[in-house]
Amino acid sequence: MRIAMVLLLVLAIALPVAAQVTVKGDSQAWQEVQDAFGRLGTLRTFRMNITLAEMPEAPVWIFEFVALDRIRALFVLGMEIIIVGKDTATRVDISPWECRPIADLPLPDPKPQWTGEVSVTRLGPVMIDGARTRGYQLAIAETGSTSTSNHKLFVLEDGGLPRRLEDLDAAGNVTGTIDYYDFNVPISIGLPKCATQSQVPAAPSPGSAVLSQVSASKGNLKNLATALEAYLVDHGNYPTTLTDLAPDYLRGIPNDPCTDTVYLYTTTGSPAKDYKLSVDFTGSQCASIVPGLSYTPDGGLKETP
């Protein structure tokens, strides 16, 4: 259950950390890292976003926490998950809520034990969105793992709470970012009215999967449009082909998830001063939802009639 594994990972990061590790480098810095994550467990509420380097325009996950046992998660593909204690509700886009107890997914221990070896160094002060933070470089070789995970953590000088956690690849490039914010703001999370247990299918219906594909295609078009506008600002015209956007504006050019084909990109003028992105869903399951999609600078995202 991929979604469940993501939730477990996120919760393990968010909850207080009890260190059973061998510390190399600055042991006091490691204690400050533990203290920062520990303070999350004392909050009434907070929010957290996860952004991936290949999709930098918007978070792929948005989380809300209330006392760490009430959680709302929104996924870029249109999925929404609500957890209250041991109960969970899920839906995709406008589909009905489906409710089940989390019988096979126990929530993490509020004080997860990390084992292995950690190397910690200080990075000094860093400003993030106008807030002063202190940075830490972390390299964690967990027991039983043959690889080392590398991270940068930035902790707010005012209050000592985590502000940003970056995952790094072996070359030091940021592959993912977790932002923590809205500490102790009013947030209310409750279970929605769901279908009865007998009405809930044992697995996601094909319709929900198709809705997710359509939502993903819309997200791709919006991301491409954002990259095209950035290219226009830098060059004074739109690119000749979408491949000109990589790697400076996008790490790669996405295929449409419904048809597994490239998006049609047509331009007007030489050099290009206008464009149209489009995809025809004919022959795919997505055609049962909408015939196709298009995007233009003036008209924005539209469903093909």
PDB file of N, CA, C and O in Angstrom, residues 18-58:
ATOM      1  N   ALA A  18      13.737   9.841  19.057  1.00  0.00           N
ATOM      2  CA  ALA A  18      14.548   9.340  20.159  1.00  0.00           C
ATOM      3  C   ALA A  18      15.799   8.724  19.558  1.00  0.00           C
ATOM      4  O   ALA A  18      15.731   7.749  18.821  1.00  0.00           O
ATOM      5  N   ALA A  19      16.949   9.289  19.842  1.00  0.00           N
ATOM      6  CA  ALA A  19      18.167   8.886  19.154  1.00  0.00           C
ATOM      7  C   ALA A  19      18.837   7.722  19.859  1.00  0.00           C
ATOM      8  O   ALA A  19      19.209   7.817  21.020  1.00  0.00           O
ATOM      9  N   GLN A  20      18.979   6.574  19.155  1.00  0.00           N
ATOM     10  CA  GLN A  20      19.851   5.497  19.588  1.00  0.00           C
ATOM     11  C   GLN A  20      20.830   5.293  18.446  1.00  0.00           C
ATOM     12  O   GLN A  20      20.715   4.367  17.653  1.00  0.00           O
ATOM     13  N   VAL A  21      21.749   6.212  18.338  1.00  0.00           N
ATOM     14  CA  VAL A  21      22.683   6.228  17.229  1.00  0.00           C
ATOM     15  C   VAL A  21      24.081   6.501  17.752  1.00  0.00           C
ATOM     16  O   VAL A  21      24.279   6.982  18.864  1.00  0.00           O
ATOM     17  N   THR A  22      25.035   6.188  16.895  1.00  0.00           N
ATOM     18  CA  THR A  22      26.414   6.586  17.137  1.00  0.00           C
ATOM     19  C   THR A  22      26.642   7.903  16.412  1.00  0.00           C
ATOM     20  O   THR A  22      26.460   7.982  15.190  1.00  0.00           O
ATOM     21  N   VAL A  23      26.975   8.928  17.139  1.00  0.00           N
ATOM     22  CA  VAL A  23      27.088  10.273  16.575  1.00  0.00           C
ATOM     23  C   VAL A  23      28.536  10.564  16.226  1.00  0.00           C
ATOM     24  O   VAL A  23      29.437  10.408  17.044  1.00  0.00           O
ATOM     25  N   LYS A  24      28.731  10.973  14.975  1.00  0.00           N
ATOM     26  CA  LYS A  24      30.042  11.455  14.538  1.00  0.00           C
ATOM     27  C   LYS A  24      29.935  12.957  14.320  1.00  0.00           C
ATOM     28  O   LYS A  24      28.936  13.449  13.819  1.00  0.00           O
ATOM     29  N   GLY A  25      30.944  13.664  14.692  1.00  0.00           N
ATOM     30  CA  GLY A  25      30.912  15.105  14.496  1.00  0.00           C
ATOM     31  C   GLY A  25      30.366  15.811  15.726  1.00  0.00           C
ATOM     32  O   GLY A  25      30.722  15.488  16.862  1.00  0.00           O
ATOM     33  N   ASP A  26      29.468  16.743  15.517  1.00  0.00           N
ATOM     34  CA  ASP A  26      28.979  17.641  16.555  1.00  0.00           C
ATOM     35  C   ASP A  26      27.794  17.005  17.288  1.00  0.00           C
ATOM     36  O   ASP A  26      26.659  17.048  16.822  1.00  0.00           O
ATOM     37  N   SER A  27      28.043  16.398  18.445  1.00  0.00           N
ATOM     38  CA  SER A  27      26.979  15.736  19.197  1.00  0.00           C
ATOM     39  C   SER A  27      25.960  16.734  19.729  1.00  0.00           C
ATOM     40  O   SER A  27      24.766  16.417  19.846  1.00  0.00           O
ATOM     41  N   GLN A  28      26.397  17.944  20.044  1.00  0.00           N
ATOM     42  CA  GLN A  28      25.458  18.962  20.509  1.00  0.00           C
ATOM     43  C   GLN A  28      24.512  19.358  19.376  1.00  0.00           C
ATOM     44  O   GLN A  28      23.320  19.585  19.597  1.00  0.00           O
ATOM     45  N   ALA A  29      25.029  19.407  18.163  1.00  0.00           N
ATOM     46  CA  ALA A  29      24.174  19.707  17.013  1.00  0.00           C
ATOM     47  C   ALA A  29      23.122  18.628  16.826  1.00  0.00           C
ATOM     48  O   ALA A  29      21.962  18.919  16.514  1.00  0.00           O
ATOM     49  N   TRP A  30      23.487  17.361  17.025  1.00  0.00           N
ATOM     50  CA  TRP A  30      22.516  16.259  16.921  1.00  0.00           C
ATOM     51  C   TRP A  30      21.430  16.395  17.983  1.00  0.00           C
ATOM     52  O   TRP A  30      20.259  16.151  17.726  1.00  0.00           O
ATOM     53  N   GLN A  31      21.815  16.810  19.184  1.00  0.00           N
ATOM     54  CA  GLN A  31      20.828  17.018  20.238  1.00  0.00           C
ATOM     55  C   GLN A  31      19.869  18.137  19.843  1.00  0.00           C
ATOM     56  O   GLN A  31      18.655  18.050  20.082  1.00  0.00           O
ATOM     57  N   GLU A  32      20.377  19.180  19.216  1.00  0.00           N
ATOM     58  CA  GLU A  32      19.516  20.280  18.774  1.00  0.00           C
ATOM     59  C   GLU A  32      18.551  19.818  17.684  1.00  0.00           C
ATOM     60  O   GLU A  32      17.399  20.270  17.631  1.00  0.00           O
ATOM     61  N   VAL A  33      18.997  18.914  16.819  1.00  0.00           N
ATOM     62  CA  VAL A  33      18.121  18.349  15.793  1.00  0.00           C
ATOM     63  C   VAL A  33      16.987  17.563  16.443  1.00  0.00           C
ATOM     64  O   VAL A  33      15.804  17.707  16.082  1.00  0.00           O
ATOM     65  N   GLN A  34      17.314  16.716  17.405  1.00  0.00           N
ATOM     66  CA  GLN A  34      16.287  15.949  18.115  1.00  0.00           C
ATOM     67  C   GLN A  34      15.295  16.875  18.822  1.00  0.00           C
ATOM     68  O   GLN A  34      14.083  16.647  18.781  1.00  0.00           O
ATOM     69  N   ASP A  35      15.824  17.898  19.463  1.00  0.00           N
ATOM     70  CA  ASP A  35      14.955  18.824  20.189  1.00  0.00           C
ATOM     71  C   ASP A  35      13.981  19.524  19.234  1.00  0.00           C
ATOM     72  O   ASP A  35      12.818  19.744  19.569  1.00  0.00           O
ATOM     73  N   ALA A  36      14.472  19.859  18.053  1.00  0.00           N
ATOM     74  CA  ALA A  36      13.614  20.554  17.088  1.00  0.00           C
ATOM     75  C   ALA A  36      12.430  19.685  16.680  1.00  0.00           C
ATOM     76  O   ALA A  36      11.276  20.132  16.704  1.00  0.00           O
ATOM     77  N   PHE A  37      12.690  18.418  16.303  1.00  0.00           N
ATOM     78  CA  PHE A  37      11.596  17.529  15.938  1.00  0.00           C
ATOM     79  C   PHE A  37      10.713  17.212  17.137  1.00  0.00           C
ATOM     80  O   PHE A  37       9.504  17.037  17.005  1.00  0.00           O
ATOM     81  N   GLY A  38      11.315  17.135  18.316  1.00  0.00           N
ATOM     82  CA  GLY A  38      10.525  16.890  19.516  1.00  0.00           C
ATOM     83  C   GLY A  38       9.503  17.969  19.776  1.00  0.00           C
ATOM     84  O   GLY A  38       8.409  17.701  20.272  1.00  0.00           O
ATOM     85  N   ARG A  39       9.835  19.213  19.418  1.00  0.00           N
ATOM     86  CA  ARG A  39       8.899  20.322  19.651  1.00  0.00           C
ATOM     87  C   ARG A  39       7.655  20.205  18.776  1.00  0.00           C
ATOM     88  O   ARG A  39       6.605  20.742  19.128  1.00  0.00           O
ATOM     89  N   LEU A  40       7.763  19.531  17.624  1.00  0.00           N
ATOM     90  CA  LEU A  40       6.563  19.325  16.809  1.00  0.00           C
ATOM     91  C   LEU A  40       5.502  18.561  17.583  1.00  0.00           C
ATOM     92  O   LEU A  40       4.305  18.805  17.434  1.00  0.00           O
ATOM     93  N   GLY A  41       5.944  17.611  18.406  1.00  0.00           N
ATOM     94  CA  GLY A  41       4.996  16.820  19.180  1.00  0.00           C
ATOM     95  C   GLY A  41       4.289  17.587  20.269  1.00  0.00           C
ATOM     96  O   GLY A  41       3.301  17.112  20.830  1.00  0.00           O
ATOM     97  N   THR A  42       4.769  18.791  20.607  1.00  0.00           N
ATOM     98  CA  THR A  42       4.132  19.606  21.644  1.00  0.00           C
ATOM     99  C   THR A  42       3.136  20.600  21.066  1.00  0.00           C
ATOM    100  O   THR A  42       2.437  21.272  21.817  1.00  0.00           O
ATOM    101  N   LEU A  43       3.081  20.697  19.722  1.00  0.00           N
ATOM    102  CA  LEU A  43       2.205  21.688  19.095  1.00  0.00           C
ATOM    103  C   LEU A  43       0.755  21.207  19.064  1.00  0.00           C
ATOM    104  O   LEU A  43       0.475  20.019  18.989  1.00  0.00           O
ATOM    105  N   ARG A  44      -0.168  22.168  19.079  1.00  0.00           N
ATOM    106  CA  ARG A  44      -1.584  21.837  18.862  1.00  0.00           C
ATOM    107  C   ARG A  44      -1.817  21.495  17.408  1.00  0.00           C
ATOM    108  O   ARG A  44      -2.540  20.540  17.105  1.00  0.00           O
ATOM    109  N   THR A  45      -1.219  22.270  16.501  1.00  0.00           N
ATOM    110  CA  THR A  45      -1.429  22.080  15.071  1.00  0.00           C
ATOM    111  C   THR A  45      -0.192  22.533  14.298  1.00  0.00           C
ATOM    112  O   THR A  45       0.602  23.334  14.790  1.00  0.00           O
ATOM    113  N   PHE A  46      -0.059  22.027  13.079  1.00  0.00           N
ATOM    114  CA  PHE A  46       0.901  22.579  12.125  1.00  0.00           C
ATOM    115  C   PHE A  46       0.598  21.994  10.754  1.00  0.00           C
ATOM    116  O   PHE A  46      -0.172  21.044  10.602  1.00  0.00           O
ATOM    117  N   ARG A  47       1.203  22.599   9.739  1.00  0.00           N
ATOM    118  CA  ARG A  47       1.064  22.110   8.366  1.00  0.00           C
ATOM    119  C   ARG A  47       2.444  21.745   7.809  1.00  0.00           C
ATOM    120  O   ARG A  47       3.470  22.244   8.277  1.00  0.00           O
ATOM    121  N   MET A  48       2.411  20.902   6.778  1.00  0.00           N
ATOM    122  CA  MET A  48       3.654  20.415   6.206  1.00  0.00           C
ATOM    123  C   MET A  48       3.434  20.134   4.719  1.00  0.00           C
ATOM    124  O   MET A  48       2.441  19.511   4.342  1.00  0.00           O
ATOM    125  N   ASN A  49       4.342  20.621   3.872  1.00  0.00           N
ATOM    126  CA  ASN A  49       4.290  20.386   2.433  1.00  0.00           C
ATOM    127  C   ASN A  49       5.481  19.554   2.001  1.00  0.00           C
ATOM    128  O   ASN A  49       6.592  19.737   2.510  1.00  0.00           O
ATOM    129  N   ILE A  50       5.253  18.668   1.031  1.00  0.00           N
ATOM    130  CA  ILE A  50       6.338  17.903   0.428  1.00  0.00           C
ATOM    131  C   ILE A  50       6.421  18.272  -1.049  1.00  0.00           C
ATOM    132  O   ILE A  50       5.430  18.164  -1.777  1.00  0.00           O
ATOM    133  N   THR A  51       7.586  18.732  -1.486  1.00  0.00           N
ATOM    134  CA  THR A  51       7.813  19.118  -2.871  1.00  0.00           C
ATOM    135  C   THR A  51       8.953  18.293  -3.434  1.00  0.00           C
ATOM    136  O   THR A  51       9.968  18.081  -2.764  1.00  0.00           O
ATOM    137  N   LEU A  52       8.801  17.806  -4.672  1.00  0.00           N
ATOM    138  CA  LEU A  52       9.833  17.033  -5.346  1.00  0.00           C
ATOM    139  C   LEU A  52      10.552  17.901  -6.368  1.00  0.00           C
ATOM    140  O   LEU A  52       9.953  18.783  -6.980  1.00  0.00           O
ATOM    141  N   ALA A  53      11.831  17.620  -6.565  1.00  0.00           N
ATOM    142  CA  ALA A  53      12.636  18.441  -7.471  1.00  0.00           C
ATOM    143  C   ALA A  53      12.114  18.383  -8.896  1.00  0.00           C
ATOM    144  O   ALA A  53      12.192  19.363  -9.638  1.00  0.00           O
ATOM    145  N   GLU A  54      11.561  17.224  -9.305  1.00  0.00           N
ATOM    146  CA  GLU A  54      11.066  17.123 -10.684  1.00  0.00           C
ATOM    147  C   GLU A  54       9.710  17.783 -10.873  1.00  0.00           C
ATOM    148  O   GLU A  54       9.242  17.931 -12.000  1.00  0.00           O
ATOM    149  N   MET A  55       9.075  18.198  -9.777  1.00  0.00           N
ATOM    150  CA  MET A  55       7.803  18.920  -9.850  1.00  0.00           C
ATOM    151  C   MET A  55       7.869  20.117  -8.906  1.00  0.00           C
ATOM    152  O   MET A  55       7.146  20.185  -7.912  1.00  0.00           O
ATOM    153  N   PRO A  56       8.738  21.098  -9.185  1.00  0.00           N
ATOM    154  CA  PRO A  56       8.994  22.170  -8.223  1.00  0.00           C
ATOM    155  C   PRO A  56       7.899  23.218  -8.144  1.00  0.00           C
ATOM    156  O   PRO A  56       7.896  24.034  -7.225  1.00  0.00           O
ATOM    157  N   GLU A  57       6.963  23.207  -9.104  1.00  0.00           N
ATOM    158  CA  GLU A  57       5.997  24.304  -9.169  1.00  0.00           C
ATOM    159  C   GLU A  57       4.996  24.273  -8.008  1.00  0.00           C
ATOM    160  O   GLU A  57       4.476  25.306  -7.601  1.00  0.00           O
ATOM    161  N   ALA A  58       4.688  23.085  -7.484  1.00  0.00           N
ATOM    162  CA  ALA A  58       3.683  22.978  -6.418  1.00  0.00           C
ATOM    163  C   ALA A  58       3.972  21.724  -5.603  1.00  0.00           C
ATOM    164  O   ALA A  58       4.546  20.762  -6.103  1.00  0.00           O
TER     165      ALA A  58
END
